[in-house]
Coordinates of C-alpha atoms in Angstrom, one line a residue:
Chain A
M202 CA 84.1 145.7 144.4
S203 CA 87.7 145.8 142.8
K204 CA 88.3 144.5 139.2
D205 CA 88.7 140.2 139.6
R206 CA 92.1 138.4 139.2
I207 CA 92.4 136.3 137.2
L208 CA 96.0 134.4 136.0
I209 CA 95.5 132.0 132.6
V210 CA 97.9 129.5 132.9
G211 CA 99.2 127.5 129.7
T212 CA 97.4 129.9 127.5
G213 CA 97.2 127.8 124.3
A214 CA 94.4 128.4 122.4
I215 CA 91.9 127.6 124.9
G216 CA 92.8 129.6 127.7
S217 CA 93.7 132.1 125.4
F218 CA 89.9 132.2 124.1
Y219 CA 87.8 132.6 127.9
G220 CA 91.0 134.2 128.2
A221 CA 90.1 137.2 126.4
A222 CA 86.5 137.0 127.0
L223 CA 86.4 137.4 130.6
Q224 CA 88.8 141.0 129.6
A225 CA 86.2 141.9 127.5
A226 CA 83.9 141.4 130.1
G227 CA 85.8 143.6 132.6
A228 CA 88.3 141.1 134.8
D229 CA 92.0 142.5 135.4
V230 CA 93.1 138.6 133.0
S231 CA 96.7 138.0 133.4
A232 CA 98.6 135.3 131.0
V233 CA 101.8 132.5 132.2
C234 CA 102.9 131.7 128.5
R235 CA 106.4 130.3 127.3
S236 CA 106.7 129.3 123.9
D237 CA 104.9 132.3 122.5
Y238 CA 106.1 134.6 125.3
D239 CA 107.8 137.5 123.1
A240 CA 104.9 137.3 120.7
V241 CA 102.2 138.3 123.0
R242 CA 104.1 140.2 125.4
E243 CA 104.7 142.6 122.0
H244 CA 101.5 142.9 120.5
G245 CA 99.3 141.0 122.6
I246 CA 96.6 137.7 121.8
A247 CA 93.9 138.0 118.2
V248 CA 91.5 136.0 119.0
E249 CA 88.9 136.4 115.9
S250 CA 85.7 134.8 116.8
Q251 CA 82.3 135.8 115.7
R252 CA 81.4 134.2 119.0
I253 CA 83.1 137.1 120.7
G254 CA 83.8 139.6 118.3
D255 CA 87.7 140.0 116.8
R256 CA 89.6 141.2 120.0
L257 CA 92.9 142.1 120.9
F258 CA 93.4 140.3 124.2
R259 CA 96.4 142.1 126.0
P260 CA 96.7 140.7 129.6
T261 CA 97.5 142.8 132.3
Q262 CA 100.6 141.3 133.1
T263 CA 102.2 138.6 130.7
V264 CA 104.6 136.0 132.4
R265 CA 107.6 133.2 131.8
T266 CA 106.3 131.3 135.0
P267 CA 102.6 132.0 137.4
S268 CA 106.3 132.8 141.0
D269 CA 106.6 136.0 138.3
Y270 CA 103.2 137.0 139.0
Q271 CA 102.9 140.7 140.6
G272 CA 100.3 142.2 143.5
G273 CA 99.2 139.3 145.2
A274 CA 97.9 135.5 144.0
P275 CA 95.3 136.4 141.9
D276 CA 91.2 134.9 142.6
Y277 CA 90.8 133.0 140.2
L278 CA 93.5 130.4 138.4
V279 CA 92.9 128.8 134.7
L280 CA 94.8 125.9 134.4
S281 CA 94.4 125.3 130.6
V282 CA 97.0 123.1 130.1
K283 CA 96.7 119.9 128.2
V284 CA 97.3 117.3 130.5
L285 CA 99.9 115.5 129.5
E286 CA 102.2 112.2 131.0
G287 CA 104.7 113.8 132.6
V288 CA 103.7 116.6 133.3
D289 CA 103.1 117.5 137.7
R290 CA 100.3 119.8 137.2
A291 CA 100.6 120.7 140.9
A292 CA 103.5 122.6 140.7
L293 CA 102.8 123.8 137.6
I294 CA 100.5 126.8 139.2
R295 CA 101.7 126.4 143.2
D296 CA 103.9 129.4 143.0
A297 CA 100.5 132.0 142.5
V298 CA 98.3 129.8 144.4
G299 CA 96.4 131.7 147.3
P300 CA 94.5 131.2 150.1
A301 CA 91.6 132.8 148.4
T302 CA 92.4 131.5 145.1
A303 CA 89.0 129.7 142.9
I304 CA 91.5 126.5 141.2
V305 CA 89.7 126.2 137.9
L306 CA 90.3 123.4 135.2
I307 CA 89.4 123.2 131.4
E308 CA 91.1 120.8 130.6
N309 CA 89.5 116.7 128.6
G310 CA 89.4 113.9 130.4
V311 CA 87.5 112.6 133.4
E312 CA 88.8 112.0 136.8
I313 CA 91.7 114.1 136.0
E314 CA 90.2 117.1 140.3
Q315 CA 91.6 114.2 142.9
E316 CA 95.1 115.0 142.2
I317 CA 94.6 118.2 142.2
A318 CA 92.0 118.6 145.2
D319 CA 95.5 117.0 147.0
A320 CA 97.7 119.6 146.9
F321 CA 95.1 122.6 147.8
P322 CA 93.1 120.9 149.5
D323 CA 91.3 124.2 151.2
N324 CA 90.9 126.0 147.7
E325 CA 88.3 126.3 146.2
L326 CA 89.0 123.9 143.1
I327 CA 85.6 124.7 139.7
S328 CA 86.5 122.4 137.0
A329 CA 85.6 123.2 133.7
L330 CA 84.8 121.5 130.0
A331 CA 85.6 123.4 127.4
F332 CA 82.5 122.6 124.5
V333 CA 84.8 124.6 122.0
Q334 CA 86.8 124.8 118.0
V335 CA 89.5 127.0 118.7
S336 CA 93.1 126.9 117.5
R337 CA 96.5 128.3 117.5
V338 CA 97.5 129.0 114.7
G339 CA 100.5 131.4 115.4
P340 CA 102.7 132.9 118.0
G341 CA 99.8 135.2 120.0
Q342 CA 97.2 134.3 116.6
V343 CA 93.7 132.2 118.3
R344 CA 91.1 131.5 115.8
H345 CA 87.6 130.6 117.2
F346 CA 85.9 127.6 114.3
A347 CA 82.8 127.0 116.5
F348 CA 80.5 126.7 119.4
G349 CA 82.3 127.9 122.8
D350 CA 80.0 126.7 125.3
L351 CA 82.2 126.4 129.1
M352 CA 80.4 123.9 131.6
F353 CA 81.2 123.8 135.0
G354 CA 80.8 123.0 139.1
N355 CA 82.6 122.2 142.1
Y356 CA 84.8 119.5 142.4
P357 CA 84.0 117.0 144.1
S358 CA 80.0 119.3 143.4
G359 CA 78.1 121.0 144.1
L360 CA 78.1 125.0 143.2
G361 CA 79.4 127.5 145.0
E362 CA 79.6 131.4 144.9
R363 CA 82.7 131.6 143.2
A364 CA 81.5 129.3 140.3
R365 CA 78.6 131.2 140.1
R366 CA 80.4 134.7 139.5
L367 CA 83.1 132.9 137.2
A368 CA 79.8 131.7 134.8
G369 CA 78.1 135.8 135.1
L370 CA 81.6 137.0 134.0
L371 CA 81.8 135.2 131.5
E372 CA 78.3 135.3 130.1
A373 CA 79.1 139.0 130.1
G374 CA 82.2 138.5 127.8
G375 CA 79.7 136.6 125.3
I376 CA 80.2 133.0 126.3
K377 CA 77.3 130.8 127.3
A378 CA 78.4 129.1 130.9
K379 CA 77.0 126.4 132.0
T380 CA 76.8 125.3 135.4
S381 CA 76.8 121.9 137.1
D382 CA 76.5 120.9 140.1
N383 CA 77.4 117.8 139.3
V384 CA 80.8 118.4 137.3
V385 CA 81.5 114.8 137.5
G386 CA 79.5 113.2 135.8
A387 CA 79.1 115.8 132.9
R388 CA 83.1 114.5 132.6
W389 CA 81.8 110.7 132.4
Q390 CA 79.3 112.2 129.6
K391 CA 81.6 114.1 126.8
C392 CA 84.0 111.0 127.5
V393 CA 81.4 108.4 126.6
W394 CA 82.1 110.4 123.2
N395 CA 85.5 111.0 124.3
A396 CA 86.6 108.2 124.7
A397 CA 85.7 106.2 121.7
F398 CA 85.6 107.5 118.9
N399 CA 89.2 109.8 119.9
P400 CA 91.3 106.4 120.1
I401 CA 89.4 105.4 117.0
S402 CA 90.1 107.6 115.2
V403 CA 93.4 107.0 115.4
L404 CA 93.7 103.7 115.9
G405 CA 91.4 103.6 112.7
G406 CA 94.0 105.4 110.5
V407 CA 93.4 108.8 111.7
L408 CA 89.5 108.5 110.7
D409 CA 86.6 111.9 111.1
T410 CA 83.7 110.9 112.1
G411 CA 82.0 110.1 109.0
H412 CA 84.8 106.5 108.1
I413 CA 84.7 105.3 111.6
L414 CA 80.4 105.3 110.9
G415 CA 80.5 103.9 107.7
A416 CA 83.6 100.9 108.6
E417 CA 82.0 97.6 108.5
G418 CA 81.1 97.1 111.7
G419 CA 82.5 100.7 112.5
T420 CA 78.8 102.0 114.4
A421 CA 79.0 98.6 116.4
F422 CA 81.9 98.6 117.6
V423 CA 81.9 102.4 119.1
R424 CA 78.6 101.4 120.5
K425 CA 80.5 98.6 122.7
V426 CA 83.1 101.1 123.5
M427 CA 80.4 103.7 124.9
E428 CA 78.0 101.3 126.5
E429 CA 81.4 100.2 128.8
I430 CA 82.4 104.5 130.1
C431 CA 78.7 104.2 130.6
A432 CA 78.4 101.1 132.6
V433 CA 82.2 102.5 134.6
A434 CA 80.6 105.7 135.1
A435 CA 78.3 103.6 136.8
A436 CA 80.2 102.3 138.6
S437 CA 81.5 105.0 139.2
G438 CA 78.9 106.9 140.5
H439 CA 77.6 108.5 137.6
P440 CA 74.7 106.8 136.2
Q441 CA 74.7 108.5 132.4
P442 CA 70.7 109.4 131.2
P443 CA 69.4 106.1 129.5
G444 CA 69.6 106.4 125.0
L445 CA 73.3 108.9 125.5
I446 CA 74.7 106.2 123.3
D447 CA 71.9 106.4 120.8
Q448 CA 71.5 110.1 120.9
F449 CA 75.6 110.2 120.8
I450 CA 76.2 108.6 117.5
D451 CA 72.4 109.9 116.0
S452 CA 74.3 113.2 115.9
T453 CA 78.1 112.5 115.3
A454 CA 76.6 110.7 112.0
R455 CA 74.2 113.7 111.3
A456 CA 77.0 115.8 112.1
P457 CA 79.8 116.8 109.6
A458 CA 82.4 114.3 109.6
Y459 CA 85.1 115.2 111.0
K460 CA 88.4 114.4 113.0
T461 CA 89.4 114.3 116.6
S462 CA 90.9 116.6 118.7
M463 CA 93.2 113.1 119.2
A464 CA 93.7 112.8 115.4
L465 CA 94.7 115.7 114.7
D466 CA 97.4 115.5 117.4
F467 CA 98.9 112.4 115.9
E468 CA 98.6 113.9 112.3
N469 CA 101.1 117.3 113.6
G470 CA 103.5 115.2 115.8
R471 CA 101.6 116.6 119.0
Q472 CA 101.8 114.2 122.2
M473 CA 98.0 113.3 122.9
E474 CA 95.7 113.7 125.7
T475 CA 95.6 109.6 125.7
E476 CA 95.2 109.0 129.3
V477 CA 92.8 112.2 130.8
I478 CA 90.7 110.7 127.5
L479 CA 91.0 106.2 127.8
G480 CA 93.7 106.2 130.0
N481 CA 91.3 107.2 133.4
A482 CA 88.5 105.6 132.2
V483 CA 90.9 102.2 132.4
R484 CA 92.3 102.9 135.2
A485 CA 88.0 103.2 137.1
A486 CA 87.2 100.0 135.0
R487 CA 89.4 97.9 137.1
R488 CA 89.1 99.7 139.9
E489 CA 85.5 99.6 140.0
N490 CA 85.5 94.9 138.2
V491 CA 83.7 96.6 136.1
A492 CA 85.2 94.5 132.8
A493 CA 85.3 96.7 130.0
P494 CA 87.9 94.5 127.4
S495 CA 86.7 97.3 124.4
L496 CA 88.2 99.6 125.9
E497 CA 91.4 97.8 127.1
A498 CA 92.1 97.2 123.8
L499 CA 91.8 100.5 123.1
Y500 CA 94.6 101.2 125.1
A501 CA 97.1 98.8 125.1
L502 CA 97.2 99.6 120.6
M503 CA 97.6 103.6 122.5
K504 CA 100.4 103.0 124.5
M505 CA 101.6 101.0 121.2
V506 CA 101.3 104.1 119.0
E507 CA 102.1 106.7 121.5
R508 CA 105.3 105.1 122.1
K509 CA 106.1 104.3 118.4
A510 CA 105.0 108.8 117.8
D511 CA 107.0 108.9 121.1
A512 CA 110.5 107.6 119.7
G513 CA 110.1 109.1 116.4
R514 CA 109.8 113.2 117.9
Chain B
M486 CA 104.8 54.2 87.8
S487 CA 104.7 57.8 86.3
K488 CA 105.4 60.6 87.8
D489 CA 102.9 62.9 89.4
R490 CA 101.7 65.8 87.9
I491 CA 101.1 68.5 89.7
L492 CA 99.9 72.2 88.7
I493 CA 100.8 75.1 90.6
V494 CA 98.2 77.9 91.0
G495 CA 99.1 81.3 92.5
T496 CA 103.0 81.3 91.4
G497 CA 104.3 83.9 94.0
A498 CA 107.0 83.0 96.5
I499 CA 105.3 80.4 98.5
G500 CA 104.2 78.2 95.7
S501 CA 107.9 78.3 93.6
F502 CA 109.7 77.4 95.8
Y503 CA 107.7 74.6 97.4
G504 CA 107.0 74.0 93.1
A505 CA 110.2 73.9 93.0
A506 CA 110.9 71.5 95.2
L507 CA 108.3 69.0 94.4
Q508 CA 110.3 69.2 90.8
A509 CA 113.8 68.4 92.2
A510 CA 112.2 65.8 93.5
G511 CA 111.3 64.5 90.4
A512 CA 107.5 66.0 89.8
D513 CA 106.1 66.8 86.8
V514 CA 105.7 70.7 87.7
S515 CA 103.8 72.8 86.2
A516 CA 102.4 76.6 87.1
V517 CA 99.7 78.9 86.1
C518 CA 101.6 82.8 86.2
R519 CA 99.5 85.8 86.4
S520 CA 101.5 89.0 87.1
D521 CA 105.1 87.0 86.0
Y522 CA 104.1 84.9 82.7
D523 CA 106.4 86.6 79.8
A524 CA 109.6 86.1 82.5
V525 CA 108.9 82.5 83.7
R526 CA 107.9 81.2 80.5
E527 CA 111.6 82.9 78.8
H528 CA 113.1 81.8 82.0
G529 CA 111.9 80.1 84.9
I530 CA 111.6 81.2 88.3
A531 CA 115.3 80.9 90.2
V532 CA 114.9 79.7 93.5
E533 CA 117.3 80.6 95.9
S534 CA 117.8 78.3 99.1
Q535 CA 120.4 76.9 101.7
R536 CA 118.0 74.6 102.1
I537 CA 116.2 72.5 99.4
G538 CA 119.7 74.3 97.5
D539 CA 119.7 77.2 94.2
R540 CA 117.7 76.1 92.3
L541 CA 116.0 77.5 89.0
F542 CA 112.1 75.6 88.8
R543 CA 111.6 75.6 85.0
P544 CA 107.8 74.4 85.2
T545 CA 107.2 71.6 82.4
Q546 CA 104.0 74.1 81.3
T547 CA 103.7 77.7 82.0
V548 CA 100.7 78.3 81.6
R549 CA 97.8 82.2 82.3
T550 CA 95.0 80.0 83.6
P551 CA 94.7 76.5 84.8
S552 CA 92.2 75.9 81.5
D553 CA 95.5 76.6 79.3
Y554 CA 96.9 72.8 81.9
Q555 CA 97.3 70.0 78.4
G556 CA 97.8 66.4 78.8
G557 CA 94.1 65.7 81.6
A558 CA 93.3 67.1 85.4
P559 CA 96.5 66.6 87.0
D560 CA 97.6 64.8 89.7
Y561 CA 98.2 67.7 92.3
L562 CA 96.3 70.6 91.8
V563 CA 98.4 73.4 94.6
L564 CA 97.0 76.2 95.3
S565 CA 98.8 78.9 96.7
V566 CA 96.8 82.3 96.5
K567 CA 96.8 84.4 99.1
V568 CA 92.8 84.5 100.3
L569 CA 91.5 88.2 99.7
E570 CA 87.9 89.7 100.1
G571 CA 87.0 88.4 96.2
V572 CA 88.2 85.6 95.0
D573 CA 86.5 83.7 94.2
R574 CA 89.0 80.1 94.7
A575 CA 87.1 77.6 93.6
A576 CA 86.3 79.2 89.6
L577 CA 89.0 80.0 90.1
I578 CA 90.5 76.2 89.9
R579 CA 87.4 74.7 88.3
D580 CA 88.8 73.9 85.0
A581 CA 91.8 72.4 85.9
V582 CA 90.5 70.2 89.1
G583 CA 89.3 67.0 87.0
P584 CA 87.7 63.6 89.3
A585 CA 90.9 62.5 91.2
T586 CA 92.6 65.4 91.1
A587 CA 93.9 65.8 94.8
I588 CA 93.5 69.4 96.0
V589 CA 96.4 71.2 98.4
L590 CA 95.3 74.0 99.9
I591 CA 98.9 75.5 100.9
E592 CA 97.2 79.1 102.8
N593 CA 97.1 80.9 105.4
G594 CA 94.2 81.4 108.4
V595 CA 91.4 79.4 109.5
E596 CA 88.4 77.6 108.8
I597 CA 89.7 78.2 104.6
E598 CA 88.6 75.3 103.5
Q599 CA 85.2 74.6 103.4
E600 CA 84.6 76.7 100.3
I601 CA 86.7 74.6 98.4
A602 CA 85.2 71.0 99.9
D603 CA 82.0 72.4 99.4
A604 CA 83.0 73.3 95.8
F605 CA 84.2 69.7 95.2
P606 CA 83.2 67.8 97.6
D607 CA 84.2 64.4 96.1
N608 CA 87.5 65.3 95.9
E609 CA 90.4 64.8 97.9
L610 CA 91.6 68.3 99.5
I611 CA 94.5 68.5 101.2
S612 CA 94.7 71.8 103.7
A613 CA 97.9 72.3 104.3
L614 CA 99.9 74.9 106.4
A615 CA 103.4 76.7 105.7
F616 CA 105.7 77.4 108.0
V617 CA 108.4 79.4 106.4
Q618 CA 110.0 82.6 105.0
V619 CA 110.2 84.0 101.4
S620 CA 109.9 86.3 99.2
R621 CA 109.4 87.4 95.9
V622 CA 112.5 89.8 95.1
G623 CA 111.5 90.3 91.6
P624 CA 109.1 89.0 88.0
G625 CA 110.5 84.9 88.7
Q626 CA 113.0 85.6 91.2
V627 CA 112.6 84.1 95.2
R628 CA 114.7 83.5 97.5
H629 CA 114.3 81.6 100.9
F630 CA 115.3 83.7 104.1
A631 CA 114.5 80.1 106.9
F632 CA 112.3 77.8 107.6
G633 CA 110.0 75.9 105.0
D634 CA 108.3 73.3 107.1
L635 CA 104.4 71.9 105.3
M636 CA 102.3 70.5 108.0
F637 CA 99.5 69.8 106.5
G638 CA 96.1 66.7 106.0
N639 CA 93.4 66.0 104.7
Y640 CA 90.3 68.3 105.3
P641 CA 88.6 67.6 107.4
S642 CA 90.0 64.7 109.2
G643 CA 92.9 62.0 108.6
L644 CA 95.7 61.2 106.3
G645 CA 95.4 59.8 103.1
E646 CA 97.6 58.6 100.5
R647 CA 97.6 61.1 98.8
A648 CA 98.6 63.1 101.3
R649 CA 101.6 60.4 102.1
R650 CA 102.6 60.6 99.1
L651 CA 103.1 64.5 98.7
A652 CA 104.5 63.5 102.3
G653 CA 107.4 61.4 100.0
L654 CA 107.5 63.9 96.9
L655 CA 108.5 66.7 99.3
E656 CA 110.9 65.5 101.6
A657 CA 113.2 64.0 98.4
G658 CA 112.9 68.1 96.8
G659 CA 114.4 69.2 100.6
I660 CA 111.4 70.3 102.9
K661 CA 109.9 68.5 106.1
A662 CA 107.4 67.6 105.6
K663 CA 105.4 67.7 109.0
T664 CA 102.2 65.3 108.6
S665 CA 99.1 65.7 111.1
D666 CA 95.8 64.3 110.5
N667 CA 93.9 66.7 112.3
V668 CA 95.4 70.1 110.4
V669 CA 92.1 72.0 111.3
G670 CA 93.9 72.0 115.2
A671 CA 97.0 72.5 114.3
R672 CA 95.1 75.5 112.2
W673 CA 94.0 76.8 115.1
Q674 CA 97.1 76.2 116.3
K675 CA 98.9 78.9 114.4
C676 CA 96.1 81.6 114.8
V677 CA 96.4 81.5 118.2
W678 CA 99.4 83.8 117.5
N679 CA 98.7 85.5 114.3
A680 CA 95.6 86.5 114.7
A681 CA 96.9 88.1 118.2
F682 CA 100.4 89.0 116.4
N683 CA 99.1 90.4 112.8
P684 CA 96.5 92.8 113.2
I685 CA 98.2 94.0 116.3
S686 CA 101.3 95.0 114.5
V687 CA 99.8 96.6 111.9
L688 CA 96.9 98.7 114.7
G689 CA 100.2 99.7 117.1
G690 CA 101.5 101.8 113.9
V691 CA 103.7 99.0 112.1
L692 CA 105.4 97.3 114.3
D693 CA 107.8 93.9 115.2
T694 CA 107.4 91.6 117.3
G695 CA 109.8 93.3 120.3
H696 CA 108.0 96.5 119.7
I697 CA 104.5 95.1 121.2
L698 CA 105.7 92.4 123.5
G699 CA 107.7 96.0 125.2
A700 CA 105.3 98.2 125.4
E701 CA 103.2 99.5 128.5
G702 CA 100.4 96.5 128.6
G703 CA 101.5 94.9 125.7
T704 CA 102.7 91.2 126.7
A705 CA 98.8 90.8 128.3
F706 CA 97.5 91.9 125.6
V707 CA 98.4 90.0 123.5
R708 CA 98.1 87.8 126.2
K709 CA 94.6 88.3 126.4
V710 CA 94.0 87.5 122.3
M711 CA 95.2 85.0 122.8
E712 CA 93.0 83.9 125.5
E713 CA 90.2 83.8 123.5
I714 CA 90.9 82.9 119.6
C715 CA 92.4 79.4 122.6
A716 CA 88.3 80.1 123.4
V717 CA 87.1 80.1 119.9
A718 CA 88.6 77.2 118.8
A719 CA 88.1 74.9 121.8
A720 CA 84.4 75.7 121.2
S721 CA 85.0 74.5 117.8
G722 CA 86.0 72.0 118.6
H723 CA 90.0 72.0 118.5
P724 CA 91.7 72.6 122.2
Q725 CA 95.4 73.8 122.1
P726 CA 96.8 72.2 124.8
P727 CA 98.1 73.8 128.2
G728 CA 100.7 75.9 128.0
L729 CA 100.3 77.3 124.7
I730 CA 100.7 80.9 125.2
D731 CA 103.3 81.3 127.5
Q732 CA 105.7 78.5 124.7
F733 CA 104.0 81.6 121.7
I734 CA 105.0 83.7 124.1
D735 CA 108.0 83.2 125.5
S736 CA 109.6 81.9 122.5
T737 CA 108.6 85.7 120.2
A738 CA 109.8 87.6 123.1
R739 CA 113.4 85.7 122.9
A740 CA 113.8 85.3 118.6
P741 CA 114.6 88.5 117.1
A742 CA 112.6 91.1 116.0
Y743 CA 110.2 91.2 113.4
K744 CA 107.2 92.6 111.7
T745 CA 104.1 91.0 111.0
S746 CA 103.3 89.3 107.4
M747 CA 100.3 91.7 107.4
A748 CA 102.8 94.5 108.6
L749 CA 104.9 93.8 105.5
D750 CA 101.2 94.1 103.4
F751 CA 99.8 96.9 104.7
E752 CA 103.4 99.3 104.7
N753 CA 103.8 97.6 101.4
G754 CA 100.6 98.9 100.5
R755 CA 99.2 94.9 99.8
Q756 CA 95.7 94.1 100.4
M757 CA 96.3 92.7 103.9
E758 CA 95.1 88.8 105.1
T759 CA 92.5 89.8 108.0
E760 CA 89.1 87.8 106.8
V761 CA 90.7 84.5 106.5
I762 CA 94.1 85.3 110.4
L763 CA 91.1 87.6 112.8
G764 CA 87.7 87.5 110.6
N765 CA 87.1 83.7 110.6
A766 CA 88.3 83.9 114.3
V767 CA 85.8 86.5 115.1
R768 CA 82.4 84.6 112.4
A769 CA 83.8 81.7 115.0
A770 CA 83.4 83.5 117.9
R771 CA 80.0 84.7 117.1
R772 CA 78.4 80.9 115.0
E773 CA 79.6 79.9 118.6
N774 CA 78.2 81.6 121.0
V775 CA 81.9 82.2 122.8
A776 CA 82.7 86.6 124.0
A777 CA 85.7 87.8 122.2
P778 CA 85.8 91.0 122.9
S779 CA 89.1 91.7 121.7
L780 CA 89.2 90.3 118.9
E781 CA 85.4 91.9 117.8
A782 CA 88.0 95.9 118.9
L783 CA 90.8 94.5 116.4
Y784 CA 89.0 93.9 113.6
A785 CA 86.7 96.3 114.0
L786 CA 89.4 98.1 114.2
M787 CA 91.3 96.4 110.7
K788 CA 88.1 96.9 109.1
M789 CA 89.0 101.4 110.0
V790 CA 92.1 100.6 108.3
E791 CA 91.9 98.6 105.4
R792 CA 88.9 100.4 104.5
K793 CA 91.6 103.5 104.6
A794 CA 94.2 101.2 102.9
D795 CA 92.0 100.8 99.8
A796 CA 90.7 104.0 99.6
G797 CA 94.7 104.7 99.4
R798 CA 95.4 102.6 97.1

């Protein structure tokens, strides 16, 4: 059997980390790089990780755009760009998607798949959630701090042969692959945490999780926001298990305090994933006629913060 | 008839401005000064104002504490300190309140009177709302920018002889005195604007009114917050007139954009009046069992911002 040909589109920290693992597993992994093209082409990507070992990830092909990818369409196209406003993800990958290409989305947020499913109705679509702390520390340099699991399944549901094969590759590369036949429900579950802690961490003044839960009324407010997300998830057909909110709050309170990705993005002047993490949940609430006043409040305030941040960029 | 003896407690911008007007009207006005005691004692307070004229307000007595005030209790004690957490206002004025002293509160917020009414049940209590833009620009230096009306009446309601006499003095000093026999209702009315725009201006990233209303979903969110305050006001016995919210939003949108007092306090590292402007409205909502989820969200986030600001002070 020939090697699986994989093209990573968006070779930031996440794409590099999983790309390195897939290459370690023996796959033929190429990378679309934009900002770090020269460094990656010359030196590859140095991935420091206790979990998968320190590796030099040298893409088979390092290209500037998917249209430069040679040798026919890949078996898997892994899209690991941040989902930001104004980015047409379908257009970004179209040139490299062939009839047999499985599209793998490793992205945050909820309800991010339909746009890609509509654009590529005949391709297998795999939706994946990364539970990983990994950062780009320089051009072609990525450091893995903690965790690393990838949870995924087919969109809208199920678990096909291609998804299972991807799981095997990841496991061979040192990654724990958690497959799910209800990945959309899993996305909603992650959203319960993300859509609460992320915007609150920004609006509260760039706070870590400890300061959020420790503030007067902080834990009660987090709980209220999480209840609203659970209600939206249930109305969208993805009821969450009882006790989830307690579990999230307890485990966050017990874990060392840390800053959310949105707080870090804000602090560092980067665009935030407000729309996929929070905006999509708000739109789902409106669509399903679920009252979500705390989410609406967070969303309105985040749009103000974003607008001011955009003006300052 | 002898001159009215008036003691101003809290001779910041507001206290100095109205003190100067009352002195211009012929009253015997003294001042309790803390931080600017030396400057005021030596030079008085220079008040620059087109409305009441540039005046040098030289208090009859300039004292460090109310207990230093000589000659018996004043006819009026004007309390014009910011109502901040941890300030015991009753203790602050107790030494200068005599049986015949009318206590005049010139302070922001809602439901700020009862604490003073409980502490001085036999004194006439006058609750006043300042509609004025005035700033302390240096020790013993105050600049008046715009407006200047003082609206007041007796607490909990009515309009007594002492309040009327105060109105006469203020008018003689160049101030438009708007008396009301329902000052608590007027406080709620002002709160409809303040409890919406003030916290949003801070949480949105120190925004002016134009940026708040211009943000995506901004006007709708302001309206939602205002609707909740109107519901709380109505449940507290102070229904607001129909059309008030439209009128507030329209007039704010038409006026030049400006930063709220809370945004200015935050930007300048000063304590904010979160509790009296927003916290008291939230507590009233809880007491009256009125759902106010947007207010609750703003309040929870403001407590986080305050805590972080406190830590940085």
